[in-house]
Structure formats: C-alpha cells, structure tokens
C-alpha cells in the first residue's frame, strides 16, 4: 500500500488485508479511483450497445484495463445486470510484479487499480482464494451467498456476504497465448444472478479477453522498456527513435559509479552472495538517481551510468538544476548505502564501498551498435571523463568526486582536491568533492 492510503482495506478475491499485513506488503495502489488520472475517454457507453459489440468497437479507445472495466461495468448495469462488485486480475511478465488487479464497486464506480508484487502467490491468503483453482483449469466457480446451506469455502465469501452480496461467480479469462487470468462478478439482488445474466457474462469473456490482452501487451511493452532502458529512453524507443546511428545532442550532468574492490569481493564470495550484494547496492543507487529525476542508462558489471538532463535553454540555470539533482542523488546514495551496510554488518556480510564521479557537458544520446543489437546510451568526451574521474575516488579516499566544469556550474561550493593525471588525457584534471562527504 502506498503511504497516501495507509489504512485502507483491499479486497481482490482475497480475505481482508491491510497495508501492514503479509499480503498488504505485496500490494501497491496504482490508482485509487476518483479525481483526475483518467487514461481513456470518460463518456458513459451507450446502453443500447450490446456489451460484445461495444468491446469489439468503441472500447478500442481504451488504453488501460482500469477504465475498460469501469465502462464495461457501467454498460452492464445500465442494461440491467445487478452488479455490485467486479474484479479483474491479469497476470504479467514483469521483474517485480506477478500481476495487476482492478476492483469496481457499484458505490465507487471509478475503480481501484492494484499492482500485485511477486511473492503474494506464496501467501496463505492467496492460496485460500479462488484464484489457484481458476489458474489450474476450473471452468468457473459460483457460490450462492444467500443460501444457508452454501459452504463458504473461501474467506472472501464471508466478506462479501457481510457486504450484502447474495451471489458470487469467478470465471477464467483466457489470453491467446494460453495464459489464464481471472474475472469475478458479485450481486446483492435477492436470488442472485439469473441463468440469462450468467450467460451474458460468460459470452462476453472472449471479446473481453481480446481487448484486455491488447491493452496489457501495450502496457507491458512500455513497462519492460522503462525497466530495462529507463523511463525517458523507453519512451523515446516507443516513439520511434530506433534507427541505428540516430543520436541527438544533449547537455546533461553525467554520473558514473562503481563498487570499490569488486574484483576482490568476486573472488572471495559465492556467486549468489555477489548477486545479492549487487542488487542491494544498485537498489539504493537507482532509487537515489530516479527520485532526483535522473535516467539510468546502463549497468556495466558493478558500474552504473546515468544522466541528469539540463532541460530548457542552454544557460547557467539549467546546468545548476542538473548539477543540484546529481549531487543530491550522490548524497542520497551515500546515506542509503550507509543504512545498507549497517544491516549487512548485523548479518555478518561484507559491506559495500563505492565511488561516484560527476561531470557536466554535451553528450550524444541515441542508438549505437550492430545491425541486430543496439544500445540506447550516451557517448562523447563528457562520458569518458566521468569514467576516468571515478577511478580517482580510490586514490583520494573519497566516495564522490566532481569535475571542474561540474563544480563551476553547481549551486554550492565544493572542496578542491587538486589536479591529477587520468588515463587518455594529456593534462591533469582538477577535481572537487562535497565537503560534507569527505
């Protein structure tokens, strides 16, 4: 749960869970309903349109499953279906999440959207829900909640009955690749759903699955590009910036960092321990850079290359803002890794030391590589200098070093650390360090 909704209760076909429970820690609210943030047109569908016809025609304007479920639920209720609650769970291929869920309620028609983080499928609450049965091939699950003899074999059923629901149906939502997803429908009408109403819901599943699959594949493409390329770079690729050799000049603060004595650590530690160390360190560094508006371009073994674009006119103000973001991210990284090292010491694990180099200048930003394998990155003397300065952090015993150009542009006074020779340059380079990080 996000901090903006700390005390809420979530129902997605699971028992009630709150933010501090084992299940709640595997949920993240993407959209909480209401207000702005509509991803698609908000005009209510024409109730004269059969739901299948709407899904195959007008629903093509939708770009999110959340708004699709919103408008489909509105259309079905306008056509007389006594829906009180609708949920849609879609599994996804993503490094951090196992799926996403949309929850529509009649008295809250702008649905809630939730991201399900990996690991929730192993929780007892998930295993006690109807989801595993649907995923394993059950054609459908129906429970009449208004019949005293009905066994409430899933905890969520007692929750729904307490809400006044009289009938609950779970149906599989099959994608073209064989992936089974999940729809649930609930009503509070006495007597539950009629046979005709259940037929309507069942018959629209193929068209609904087709529409959701298109939406989810587009969204998955965007998410994976952002995860592996970065937000700004992923958007550029989706926008068509894919031609080899196509680059743009950009002024940016350049960040280059790596772990000190990583080769020694690699020789001493088992492979999984090295992977865990890298992931822990990169999690801290990536968080610091992205929260300050930086763009992670690549990981190079134990190294990381990032930029902070100097957006707007080429002037001192743009440079100052980019430098402030970069040096702020460096300070954040130092603090986060200090906390990480305290945890590692308690676990009797080796600590992480690192160096960060900061420079500002013009870079070439775009596609570089072979005919069938491209890399979207930055190149140029500014990048080379940043990588060379990073090597000086070991010699000078500091974690953060900046170039003279960066120190001149920054909106703070940095401590001069002298002139030092670097590989590839004839003249020594002058470097500076934040005084609070010495």
mmCIF file with all atom_site columns, C-alpha atoms in Angstrom, residues 85-298:
data_model
loop_
_atom_site.group_PDB
_atom_site.id
_atom_site.type_symbol
_atom_site.label_atom_id
_atom_site.label_alt_id
_atom_site.label_comp_id
_atom_site.label_asym_id
_atom_site.label_entity_id
_atom_site.label_seq_id
_atom_site.pdbx_PDB_ins_code
_atom_site.Cartn_x
_atom_site.Cartn_y
_atom_site.Cartn_z
_atom_site.occupancy
_atom_site.B_iso_or_equiv
_atom_site.pdbx_formal_charge
_atom_site.auth_seq_id
_atom_site.auth_comp_id
_atom_site.auth_asym_id
_atom_site.auth_atom_id
_atom_site.pdbx_PDB_model_num
ATOM 1   C CA . UNK A 1 85  ? -18.754 -5.701  -7.441  1.00 0.00 ? 85  UNK A CA 1
ATOM 2   C CA . UNK A 1 86  ? -16.475 -6.654  -10.362 1.00 0.00 ? 86  UNK A CA 1
ATOM 3   C CA . UNK A 1 87  ? -12.809 -7.620  -10.206 1.00 0.00 ? 87  UNK A CA 1
ATOM 4   C CA . UNK A 1 88  ? -10.302 -8.375  -12.937 1.00 0.00 ? 88  UNK A CA 1
ATOM 5   C CA . UNK A 1 89  ? -6.917  -9.961  -12.222 1.00 0.00 ? 89  UNK A CA 1
ATOM 6   C CA . UNK A 1 90  ? -4.343  -10.154 -15.022 1.00 0.00 ? 90  UNK A CA 1
ATOM 7   C CA . UNK A 1 91  ? -1.010  -11.925 -14.685 1.00 0.00 ? 91  UNK A CA 1
ATOM 8   C CA . UNK A 1 92  ? 2.005   -10.301 -16.284 1.00 0.00 ? 92  UNK A CA 1
ATOM 9   C CA . UNK A 1 93  ? 5.639   -10.852 -17.187 1.00 0.00 ? 93  UNK A CA 1
ATOM 10  C CA . UNK A 1 94  ? 7.478   -8.289  -15.103 1.00 0.00 ? 94  UNK A CA 1
ATOM 11  C CA . UNK A 1 95  ? 10.614  -8.369  -12.934 1.00 0.00 ? 95  UNK A CA 1
ATOM 12  C CA . UNK A 1 96  ? 8.801   -7.023  -9.872  1.00 0.00 ? 96  UNK A CA 1
ATOM 13  C CA . UNK A 1 97  ? 5.130   -7.890  -10.234 1.00 0.00 ? 97  UNK A CA 1
ATOM 14  C CA . UNK A 1 98  ? 3.128   -11.046 -10.802 1.00 0.00 ? 98  UNK A CA 1
ATOM 15  C CA . UNK A 1 99  ? 0.007   -9.246  -11.962 1.00 0.00 ? 99  UNK A CA 1
ATOM 16  C CA . UNK A 1 100 ? -2.417  -6.387  -11.543 1.00 0.00 ? 100 UNK A CA 1
ATOM 17  C CA . UNK A 1 101 ? -5.982  -6.184  -10.313 1.00 0.00 ? 101 UNK A CA 1
ATOM 18  C CA . UNK A 1 102 ? -8.894  -3.810  -10.911 1.00 0.00 ? 102 UNK A CA 1
ATOM 19  C CA . UNK A 1 103 ? -11.715 -3.574  -8.366  1.00 0.00 ? 103 UNK A CA 1
ATOM 20  C CA . UNK A 1 104 ? -15.021 -1.926  -9.351  1.00 0.00 ? 104 UNK A CA 1
ATOM 21  C CA . UNK A 1 105 ? -17.784 -1.310  -6.794  1.00 0.00 ? 105 UNK A CA 1
ATOM 22  C CA . UNK A 1 106 ? -21.267 -0.034  -7.559  1.00 0.00 ? 106 UNK A CA 1
ATOM 23  C CA . UNK A 1 107 ? -20.974 2.716   -4.956  1.00 0.00 ? 107 UNK A CA 1
ATOM 24  C CA . UNK A 1 108 ? -17.433 3.547   -6.136  1.00 0.00 ? 108 UNK A CA 1
ATOM 25  C CA . UNK A 1 109 ? -17.676 3.391   -9.927  1.00 0.00 ? 109 UNK A CA 1
ATOM 26  C CA . UNK A 1 110 ? -14.185 4.776   -10.576 1.00 0.00 ? 110 UNK A CA 1
ATOM 27  C CA . UNK A 1 111 ? -12.255 1.555   -9.913  1.00 0.00 ? 111 UNK A CA 1
ATOM 28  C CA . UNK A 1 112 ? -9.205  0.965   -7.816  1.00 0.00 ? 112 UNK A CA 1
ATOM 29  C CA . UNK A 1 113 ? -6.161  -0.431  -9.593  1.00 0.00 ? 113 UNK A CA 1
ATOM 30  C CA . UNK A 1 114 ? -3.606  -2.521  -7.694  1.00 0.00 ? 114 UNK A CA 1
ATOM 31  C CA . UNK A 1 115 ? -0.214  -3.951  -8.588  1.00 0.00 ? 115 UNK A CA 1
ATOM 32  C CA . UNK A 1 116 ? 0.460   -7.385  -7.141  1.00 0.00 ? 116 UNK A CA 1
ATOM 33  C CA . UNK A 1 117 ? 4.142   -7.750  -6.259  1.00 0.00 ? 117 UNK A CA 1
ATOM 34  C CA . UNK A 1 118 ? 5.933   -11.049 -6.685  1.00 0.00 ? 118 UNK A CA 1
ATOM 35  C CA . UNK A 1 119 ? 5.639   -13.323 -3.687  1.00 0.00 ? 119 UNK A CA 1
ATOM 36  C CA . UNK A 1 120 ? 1.945   -12.845 -2.911  1.00 0.00 ? 120 UNK A CA 1
ATOM 37  C CA . UNK A 1 121 ? 1.079   -16.096 -4.673  1.00 0.00 ? 121 UNK A CA 1
ATOM 38  C CA . UNK A 1 122 ? 3.000   -17.881 -1.902  1.00 0.00 ? 122 UNK A CA 1
ATOM 39  C CA . UNK A 1 123 ? 0.949   -16.349 0.920   1.00 0.00 ? 123 UNK A CA 1
ATOM 40  C CA . UNK A 1 124 ? -1.729  -18.394 2.742   1.00 0.00 ? 124 UNK A CA 1
ATOM 41  C CA . UNK A 1 125 ? -4.336  -15.733 1.860   1.00 0.00 ? 125 UNK A CA 1
ATOM 42  C CA . UNK A 1 126 ? -3.719  -16.187 -1.864  1.00 0.00 ? 126 UNK A CA 1
ATOM 43  C CA . UNK A 1 127 ? -3.760  -19.967 -1.586  1.00 0.00 ? 127 UNK A CA 1
ATOM 44  C CA . UNK A 1 128 ? -7.107  -19.758 0.248   1.00 0.00 ? 128 UNK A CA 1
ATOM 45  C CA . UNK A 1 129 ? -8.672  -17.661 -2.529  1.00 0.00 ? 129 UNK A CA 1
ATOM 46  C CA . UNK A 1 130 ? -10.469 -18.925 -5.666  1.00 0.00 ? 130 UNK A CA 1
ATOM 47  C CA . UNK A 1 131 ? -7.557  -17.822 -7.875  1.00 0.00 ? 131 UNK A CA 1
ATOM 48  C CA . UNK A 1 132 ? -5.456  -21.018 -7.744  1.00 0.00 ? 132 UNK A CA 1
ATOM 49  C CA . UNK A 1 133 ? -8.445  -23.134 -8.794  1.00 0.00 ? 133 UNK A CA 1
ATOM 50  C CA . UNK A 1 134 ? -9.145  -20.889 -11.783 1.00 0.00 ? 134 UNK A CA 1
ATOM 51  C CA . UNK A 1 135 ? -5.464  -20.865 -12.762 1.00 0.00 ? 135 UNK A CA 1
ATOM 52  C CA . UNK A 1 136 ? -5.407  -24.669 -12.542 1.00 0.00 ? 136 UNK A CA 1
ATOM 53  C CA . UNK A 1 137 ? -8.253  -25.014 -15.018 1.00 0.00 ? 137 UNK A CA 1
ATOM 54  C CA . UNK A 1 138 ? -11.597 -24.677 -13.208 1.00 0.00 ? 138 UNK A CA 1
ATOM 55  C CA . UNK A 1 139 ? -14.262 -23.696 -15.762 1.00 0.00 ? 139 UNK A CA 1
ATOM 56  C CA . UNK A 1 140 ? -15.965 -21.372 -13.260 1.00 0.00 ? 140 UNK A CA 1
ATOM 57  C CA . UNK A 1 141 ? -16.733 -21.063 -9.563  1.00 0.00 ? 141 UNK A CA 1
ATOM 58  C CA . UNK A 1 142 ? -20.141 -19.993 -8.269  1.00 0.00 ? 142 UNK A CA 1
ATOM 59  C CA . UNK A 1 143 ? -21.286 -19.584 -4.688  1.00 0.00 ? 143 UNK A CA 1
ATOM 60  C CA . UNK A 1 144 ? -24.789 -18.545 -3.637  1.00 0.00 ? 144 UNK A CA 1
ATOM 61  C CA . UNK A 1 145 ? -24.218 -16.439 -0.551  1.00 0.00 ? 145 UNK A CA 1
ATOM 62  C CA . UNK A 1 146 ? -27.907 -16.134 0.397   1.00 0.00 ? 146 UNK A CA 1
ATOM 63  C CA . UNK A 1 147 ? -28.415 -19.884 0.909   1.00 0.00 ? 147 UNK A CA 1
ATOM 64  C CA . UNK A 1 148 ? -27.799 -21.108 4.464   1.00 0.00 ? 148 UNK A CA 1
ATOM 65  C CA . UNK A 1 149 ? -26.546 -24.484 3.244   1.00 0.00 ? 149 UNK A CA 1
ATOM 66  C CA . UNK A 1 150 ? -23.893 -22.922 0.978   1.00 0.00 ? 150 UNK A CA 1
ATOM 67  C CA . UNK A 1 151 ? -20.386 -23.692 2.191   1.00 0.00 ? 151 UNK A CA 1
ATOM 68  C CA . UNK A 1 152 ? -18.277 -20.550 2.359   1.00 0.00 ? 152 UNK A CA 1
ATOM 69  C CA . UNK A 1 153 ? -15.067 -22.339 1.406   1.00 0.00 ? 153 UNK A CA 1
ATOM 70  C CA . UNK A 1 154 ? -13.137 -19.175 0.547   1.00 0.00 ? 154 UNK A CA 1
ATOM 71  C CA . UNK A 1 155 ? -12.597 -16.447 3.174   1.00 0.00 ? 155 UNK A CA 1
ATOM 72  C CA . UNK A 1 156 ? -13.563 -13.740 0.689   1.00 0.00 ? 156 UNK A CA 1
ATOM 73  C CA . UNK A 1 157 ? -17.093 -15.166 0.533   1.00 0.00 ? 157 UNK A CA 1
ATOM 74  C CA . UNK A 1 158 ? -17.780 -14.312 4.179   1.00 0.00 ? 158 UNK A CA 1
ATOM 75  C CA . UNK A 1 159 ? -16.547 -10.767 3.484   1.00 0.00 ? 159 UNK A CA 1
ATOM 76  C CA . UNK A 1 160 ? -18.877 -10.444 0.507   1.00 0.00 ? 160 UNK A CA 1
ATOM 77  C CA . UNK A 1 161 ? -21.858 -11.819 2.406   1.00 0.00 ? 161 UNK A CA 1
ATOM 78  C CA . UNK A 1 162 ? -21.199 -9.302  5.175   1.00 0.00 ? 162 UNK A CA 1
ATOM 79  C CA . UNK A 1 163 ? -21.322 -6.617  2.454   1.00 0.00 ? 163 UNK A CA 1
ATOM 80  C CA . UNK A 1 164 ? -24.769 -7.856  1.461   1.00 0.00 ? 164 UNK A CA 1
ATOM 81  C CA . UNK A 1 165 ? -23.776 -9.926  -1.594  1.00 0.00 ? 165 UNK A CA 1
ATOM 82  C CA . UNK A 1 166 ? -26.071 -12.811 -2.497  1.00 0.00 ? 166 UNK A CA 1
ATOM 83  C CA . UNK A 1 167 ? -24.154 -14.408 -5.371  1.00 0.00 ? 167 UNK A CA 1
ATOM 84  C CA . UNK A 1 168 ? -20.508 -14.688 -6.448  1.00 0.00 ? 168 UNK A CA 1
ATOM 85  C CA . UNK A 1 169 ? -19.080 -16.016 -9.702  1.00 0.00 ? 169 UNK A CA 1
ATOM 86  C CA . UNK A 1 170 ? -15.438 -16.387 -10.750 1.00 0.00 ? 170 UNK A CA 1
ATOM 87  C CA . UNK A 1 171 ? -14.623 -17.026 -14.404 1.00 0.00 ? 171 UNK A CA 1
ATOM 88  C CA . UNK A 1 172 ? -11.365 -17.633 -16.274 1.00 0.00 ? 172 UNK A CA 1
ATOM 89  C CA . UNK A 1 173 ? -10.180 -15.001 -18.718 1.00 0.00 ? 173 UNK A CA 1
ATOM 90  C CA . UNK A 1 174 ? -8.020  -16.779 -21.310 1.00 0.00 ? 174 UNK A CA 1
ATOM 91  C CA . UNK A 1 175 ? -5.459  -14.941 -23.441 1.00 0.00 ? 175 UNK A CA 1
ATOM 92  C CA . UNK A 1 176 ? -4.342  -16.103 -26.881 1.00 0.00 ? 176 UNK A CA 1
ATOM 93  C CA . UNK A 1 177 ? -1.058  -17.480 -25.506 1.00 0.00 ? 177 UNK A CA 1
ATOM 94  C CA . UNK A 1 178 ? -2.899  -19.749 -23.074 1.00 0.00 ? 178 UNK A CA 1
ATOM 95  C CA . UNK A 1 179 ? -2.391  -17.567 -20.001 1.00 0.00 ? 179 UNK A CA 1
ATOM 96  C CA . UNK A 1 180 ? -5.379  -17.843 -17.664 1.00 0.00 ? 180 UNK A CA 1
ATOM 97  C CA . UNK A 1 181 ? -6.482  -14.697 -15.881 1.00 0.00 ? 181 UNK A CA 1
ATOM 98  C CA . UNK A 1 182 ? -9.451  -14.032 -13.653 1.00 0.00 ? 182 UNK A CA 1
ATOM 99  C CA . UNK A 1 183 ? -12.819 -12.213 -13.555 1.00 0.00 ? 183 UNK A CA 1
ATOM 100 C CA . UNK A 1 184 ? -15.271 -12.149 -10.653 1.00 0.00 ? 184 UNK A CA 1
ATOM 101 C CA . UNK A 1 185 ? -18.820 -10.836 -10.555 1.00 0.00 ? 185 UNK A CA 1
ATOM 102 C CA . UNK A 1 186 ? -20.984 -10.298 -7.463  1.00 0.00 ? 186 UNK A CA 1
ATOM 103 C CA . UNK A 1 187 ? -24.558 -9.127  -6.914  1.00 0.00 ? 187 UNK A CA 1
ATOM 104 C CA . UNK A 1 188 ? -26.656 -8.244  -3.893  1.00 0.00 ? 188 UNK A CA 1
ATOM 105 C CA . UNK A 1 189 ? -30.017 -8.868  -5.569  1.00 0.00 ? 189 UNK A CA 1
ATOM 106 C CA . UNK A 1 190 ? -32.208 -11.367 -3.724  1.00 0.00 ? 190 UNK A CA 1
ATOM 107 C CA . UNK A 1 191 ? -31.971 -14.684 -5.532  1.00 0.00 ? 191 UNK A CA 1
ATOM 108 C CA . UNK A 1 192 ? -28.614 -13.864 -7.113  1.00 0.00 ? 192 UNK A CA 1
ATOM 109 C CA . UNK A 1 193 ? -27.840 -13.927 -10.826 1.00 0.00 ? 193 UNK A CA 1
ATOM 110 C CA . UNK A 1 194 ? -30.306 -15.413 -13.260 1.00 0.00 ? 194 UNK A CA 1
ATOM 111 C CA . UNK A 1 195 ? -29.248 -18.036 -15.805 1.00 0.00 ? 195 UNK A CA 1
ATOM 112 C CA . UNK A 1 196 ? -29.646 -15.469 -18.588 1.00 0.00 ? 196 UNK A CA 1
ATOM 113 C CA . UNK A 1 197 ? -27.416 -12.969 -16.782 1.00 0.00 ? 197 UNK A CA 1
ATOM 114 C CA . UNK A 1 198 ? -24.704 -15.551 -16.232 1.00 0.00 ? 198 UNK A CA 1
ATOM 115 C CA . UNK A 1 199 ? -24.889 -16.425 -19.920 1.00 0.00 ? 199 UNK A CA 1
ATOM 116 C CA . UNK A 1 200 ? -24.362 -12.759 -20.833 1.00 0.00 ? 200 UNK A CA 1
ATOM 117 C CA . UNK A 1 201 ? -21.284 -12.588 -18.595 1.00 0.00 ? 201 UNK A CA 1
ATOM 118 C CA . UNK A 1 202 ? -19.888 -15.870 -19.916 1.00 0.00 ? 202 UNK A CA 1
ATOM 119 C CA . UNK A 1 203 ? -20.451 -14.991 -23.570 1.00 0.00 ? 203 UNK A CA 1
ATOM 120 C CA . UNK A 1 204 ? -18.588 -11.681 -23.359 1.00 0.00 ? 204 UNK A CA 1
ATOM 121 C CA . UNK A 1 205 ? -15.404 -13.275 -21.955 1.00 0.00 ? 205 UNK A CA 1
ATOM 122 C CA . UNK A 1 206 ? -13.677 -13.958 -25.331 1.00 0.00 ? 206 UNK A CA 1
ATOM 123 C CA . UNK A 1 207 ? -14.173 -10.361 -26.520 1.00 0.00 ? 207 UNK A CA 1
ATOM 124 C CA . UNK A 1 208 ? -13.200 -9.021  -23.092 1.00 0.00 ? 208 UNK A CA 1
ATOM 125 C CA . UNK A 1 209 ? -10.052 -11.168 -23.034 1.00 0.00 ? 209 UNK A CA 1
ATOM 126 C CA . UNK A 1 210 ? -9.101  -9.958  -26.510 1.00 0.00 ? 210 UNK A CA 1
ATOM 127 C CA . UNK A 1 211 ? -9.473  -6.293  -25.564 1.00 0.00 ? 211 UNK A CA 1
ATOM 128 C CA . UNK A 1 212 ? -7.615  -6.653  -22.248 1.00 0.00 ? 212 UNK A CA 1
ATOM 129 C CA . UNK A 1 213 ? -4.804  -8.638  -23.867 1.00 0.00 ? 213 UNK A CA 1
ATOM 130 C CA . UNK A 1 214 ? -4.178  -5.834  -26.359 1.00 0.00 ? 214 UNK A CA 1
ATOM 131 C CA . UNK A 1 215 ? -4.142  -3.235  -23.564 1.00 0.00 ? 215 UNK A CA 1
ATOM 132 C CA . UNK A 1 216 ? -1.918  -5.291  -21.289 1.00 0.00 ? 216 UNK A CA 1
ATOM 133 C CA . UNK A 1 217 ? 0.582   -6.156  -24.019 1.00 0.00 ? 217 UNK A CA 1
ATOM 134 C CA . UNK A 1 218 ? 0.969   -2.477  -24.876 1.00 0.00 ? 218 UNK A CA 1
ATOM 135 C CA . UNK A 1 219 ? 1.399   -1.608  -21.218 1.00 0.00 ? 219 UNK A CA 1
ATOM 136 C CA . UNK A 1 220 ? 3.823   -4.484  -20.656 1.00 0.00 ? 220 UNK A CA 1
ATOM 137 C CA . UNK A 1 221 ? 5.938   -3.317  -23.590 1.00 0.00 ? 221 UNK A CA 1
ATOM 138 C CA . UNK A 1 222 ? 6.090   0.166   -22.092 1.00 0.00 ? 222 UNK A CA 1
ATOM 139 C CA . UNK A 1 223 ? 6.903   -1.139  -18.606 1.00 0.00 ? 223 UNK A CA 1
ATOM 140 C CA . UNK A 1 224 ? 9.641   -3.504  -19.780 1.00 0.00 ? 224 UNK A CA 1
ATOM 141 C CA . UNK A 1 225 ? 11.248  -0.821  -21.921 1.00 0.00 ? 225 UNK A CA 1
ATOM 142 C CA . UNK A 1 226 ? 11.268  1.530   -18.942 1.00 0.00 ? 226 UNK A CA 1
ATOM 143 C CA . UNK A 1 227 ? 12.641  -1.184  -16.626 1.00 0.00 ? 227 UNK A CA 1
ATOM 144 C CA . UNK A 1 228 ? 15.456  -2.190  -18.973 1.00 0.00 ? 228 UNK A CA 1
ATOM 145 C CA . UNK A 1 229 ? 16.146  1.110   -20.750 1.00 0.00 ? 229 UNK A CA 1
ATOM 146 C CA . UNK A 1 230 ? 14.910  3.785   -18.326 1.00 0.00 ? 230 UNK A CA 1
ATOM 147 C CA . UNK A 1 231 ? 11.797  5.950   -18.408 1.00 0.00 ? 231 UNK A CA 1
ATOM 148 C CA . UNK A 1 232 ? 12.931  8.610   -20.846 1.00 0.00 ? 232 UNK A CA 1
ATOM 149 C CA . UNK A 1 233 ? 14.831  6.195   -23.093 1.00 0.00 ? 233 UNK A CA 1
ATOM 150 C CA . UNK A 1 234 ? 11.963  3.695   -23.146 1.00 0.00 ? 234 UNK A CA 1
ATOM 151 C CA . UNK A 1 235 ? 9.553   6.409   -24.220 1.00 0.00 ? 235 UNK A CA 1
ATOM 152 C CA . UNK A 1 236 ? 11.913  7.530   -26.973 1.00 0.00 ? 236 UNK A CA 1
ATOM 153 C CA . UNK A 1 237 ? 12.135  3.985   -28.332 1.00 0.00 ? 237 UNK A CA 1
ATOM 154 C CA . UNK A 1 238 ? 8.340   3.590   -28.250 1.00 0.00 ? 238 UNK A CA 1
ATOM 155 C CA . UNK A 1 239 ? 8.044   6.915   -30.063 1.00 0.00 ? 239 UNK A CA 1
ATOM 156 C CA . UNK A 1 240 ? 10.128  5.507   -32.922 1.00 0.00 ? 240 UNK A CA 1
ATOM 157 C CA . UNK A 1 241 ? 13.699  6.588   -32.139 1.00 0.00 ? 241 UNK A CA 1
ATOM 158 C CA . UNK A 1 242 ? 15.093  3.189   -33.168 1.00 0.00 ? 242 UNK A CA 1
ATOM 159 C CA . UNK A 1 243 ? 17.322  3.838   -36.200 1.00 0.00 ? 243 UNK A CA 1
ATOM 160 C CA . UNK A 1 244 ? 20.958  2.841   -35.733 1.00 0.00 ? 244 UNK A CA 1
ATOM 161 C CA . UNK A 1 245 ? 23.213  5.874   -35.549 1.00 0.00 ? 245 UNK A CA 1
ATOM 162 C CA . UNK A 1 246 ? 20.323  8.205   -34.783 1.00 0.00 ? 246 UNK A CA 1
ATOM 163 C CA . UNK A 1 247 ? 21.562  10.389  -31.932 1.00 0.00 ? 247 UNK A CA 1
ATOM 164 C CA . UNK A 1 248 ? 20.700  13.776  -30.515 1.00 0.00 ? 248 UNK A CA 1
ATOM 165 C CA . UNK A 1 249 ? 22.949  16.287  -28.801 1.00 0.00 ? 249 UNK A CA 1
ATOM 166 C CA . UNK A 1 250 ? 22.038  16.756  -25.168 1.00 0.00 ? 250 UNK A CA 1
ATOM 167 C CA . UNK A 1 251 ? 23.553  18.701  -22.332 1.00 0.00 ? 251 UNK A CA 1
ATOM 168 C CA . UNK A 1 252 ? 23.471  16.754  -19.093 1.00 0.00 ? 252 UNK A CA 1
ATOM 169 C CA . UNK A 1 253 ? 25.136  16.078  -15.789 1.00 0.00 ? 253 UNK A CA 1
ATOM 170 C CA . UNK A 1 254 ? 26.813  12.695  -16.185 1.00 0.00 ? 254 UNK A CA 1
ATOM 171 C CA . UNK A 1 255 ? 27.034  10.162  -13.341 1.00 0.00 ? 255 UNK A CA 1
ATOM 172 C CA . UNK A 1 256 ? 29.424  7.238   -13.382 1.00 0.00 ? 256 UNK A CA 1
ATOM 173 C CA . UNK A 1 257 ? 29.834  4.967   -10.362 1.00 0.00 ? 257 UNK A CA 1
ATOM 174 C CA . UNK A 1 258 ? 31.108  1.552   -9.437  1.00 0.00 ? 258 UNK A CA 1
ATOM 175 C CA . UNK A 1 259 ? 31.910  -0.605  -6.420  1.00 0.00 ? 259 UNK A CA 1
ATOM 176 C CA . UNK A 1 260 ? 35.408  -0.409  -4.996  1.00 0.00 ? 260 UNK A CA 1
ATOM 177 C CA . UNK A 1 261 ? 37.431  -3.644  -4.811  1.00 0.00 ? 261 UNK A CA 1
ATOM 178 C CA . UNK A 1 262 ? 34.676  -5.542  -6.585  1.00 0.00 ? 262 UNK A CA 1
ATOM 179 C CA . UNK A 1 263 ? 37.143  -7.965  -8.189  1.00 0.00 ? 263 UNK A CA 1
ATOM 180 C CA . UNK A 1 264 ? 38.436  -8.959  -4.743  1.00 0.00 ? 264 UNK A CA 1
ATOM 181 C CA . UNK A 1 265 ? 34.889  -9.462  -3.473  1.00 0.00 ? 265 UNK A CA 1
ATOM 182 C CA . UNK A 1 266 ? 34.016  -11.541 -6.536  1.00 0.00 ? 266 UNK A CA 1
ATOM 183 C CA . UNK A 1 267 ? 36.945  -13.875 -5.857  1.00 0.00 ? 267 UNK A CA 1
ATOM 184 C CA . UNK A 1 268 ? 36.026  -14.324 -2.184  1.00 0.00 ? 268 UNK A CA 1
ATOM 185 C CA . UNK A 1 269 ? 32.226  -14.578 -2.209  1.00 0.00 ? 269 UNK A CA 1
ATOM 186 C CA . UNK A 1 270 ? 29.892  -17.235 -3.674  1.00 0.00 ? 270 UNK A CA 1
ATOM 187 C CA . UNK A 1 271 ? 28.087  -16.192 -6.841  1.00 0.00 ? 271 UNK A CA 1
ATOM 188 C CA . UNK A 1 272 ? 24.690  -15.734 -5.161  1.00 0.00 ? 272 UNK A CA 1
ATOM 189 C CA . UNK A 1 273 ? 26.224  -13.561 -2.453  1.00 0.00 ? 273 UNK A CA 1
ATOM 190 C CA . UNK A 1 274 ? 27.744  -11.333 -5.138  1.00 0.00 ? 274 UNK A CA 1
ATOM 191 C CA . UNK A 1 275 ? 24.390  -11.077 -6.918  1.00 0.00 ? 275 UNK A CA 1
ATOM 192 C CA . UNK A 1 276 ? 22.662  -10.159 -3.651  1.00 0.00 ? 276 UNK A CA 1
ATOM 193 C CA . UNK A 1 277 ? 25.321  -7.529  -2.928  1.00 0.00 ? 277 UNK A CA 1
ATOM 194 C CA . UNK A 1 278 ? 24.984  -6.003  -6.401  1.00 0.00 ? 278 UNK A CA 1
ATOM 195 C CA . UNK A 1 279 ? 21.195  -5.944  -6.241  1.00 0.00 ? 279 UNK A CA 1
ATOM 196 C CA . UNK A 1 280 ? 21.217  -4.313  -2.791  1.00 0.00 ? 280 UNK A CA 1
ATOM 197 C CA . UNK A 1 281 ? 23.703  -1.642  -3.861  1.00 0.00 ? 281 UNK A CA 1
ATOM 198 C CA . UNK A 1 282 ? 22.000  -0.921  -7.184  1.00 0.00 ? 282 UNK A CA 1
ATOM 199 C CA . UNK A 1 283 ? 18.606  -0.730  -5.474  1.00 0.00 ? 283 UNK A CA 1
ATOM 200 C CA . UNK A 1 284 ? 19.942  2.112   -3.322  1.00 0.00 ? 284 UNK A CA 1
ATOM 201 C CA . UNK A 1 285 ? 21.731  3.913   -6.159  1.00 0.00 ? 285 UNK A CA 1
ATOM 202 C CA . UNK A 1 286 ? 18.856  3.575   -8.625  1.00 0.00 ? 286 UNK A CA 1
ATOM 203 C CA . UNK A 1 287 ? 16.348  4.840   -6.076  1.00 0.00 ? 287 UNK A CA 1
ATOM 204 C CA . UNK A 1 288 ? 18.516  7.872   -5.361  1.00 0.00 ? 288 UNK A CA 1
ATOM 205 C CA . UNK A 1 289 ? 19.048  8.724   -9.039  1.00 0.00 ? 289 UNK A CA 1
ATOM 206 C CA . UNK A 1 290 ? 15.459  8.206   -10.178 1.00 0.00 ? 290 UNK A CA 1
ATOM 207 C CA . UNK A 1 291 ? 13.915  10.108  -7.280  1.00 0.00 ? 291 UNK A CA 1
ATOM 208 C CA . UNK A 1 292 ? 16.037  13.111  -8.304  1.00 0.00 ? 292 UNK A CA 1
ATOM 209 C CA . UNK A 1 293 ? 14.899  12.881  -11.928 1.00 0.00 ? 293 UNK A CA 1
ATOM 210 C CA . UNK A 1 294 ? 17.933  11.068  -13.302 1.00 0.00 ? 294 UNK A CA 1
ATOM 211 C CA . UNK A 1 295 ? 17.894  8.420   -16.013 1.00 0.00 ? 295 UNK A CA 1
ATOM 212 C CA . UNK A 1 296 ? 19.757  5.119   -15.537 1.00 0.00 ? 296 UNK A CA 1
ATOM 213 C CA . UNK A 1 297 ? 21.243  4.225   -18.919 1.00 0.00 ? 297 UNK A CA 1
ATOM 214 C CA . UNK A 1 298 ? 23.138  1.032   -18.198 1.00 0.00 ? 298 UNK A CA 1
#
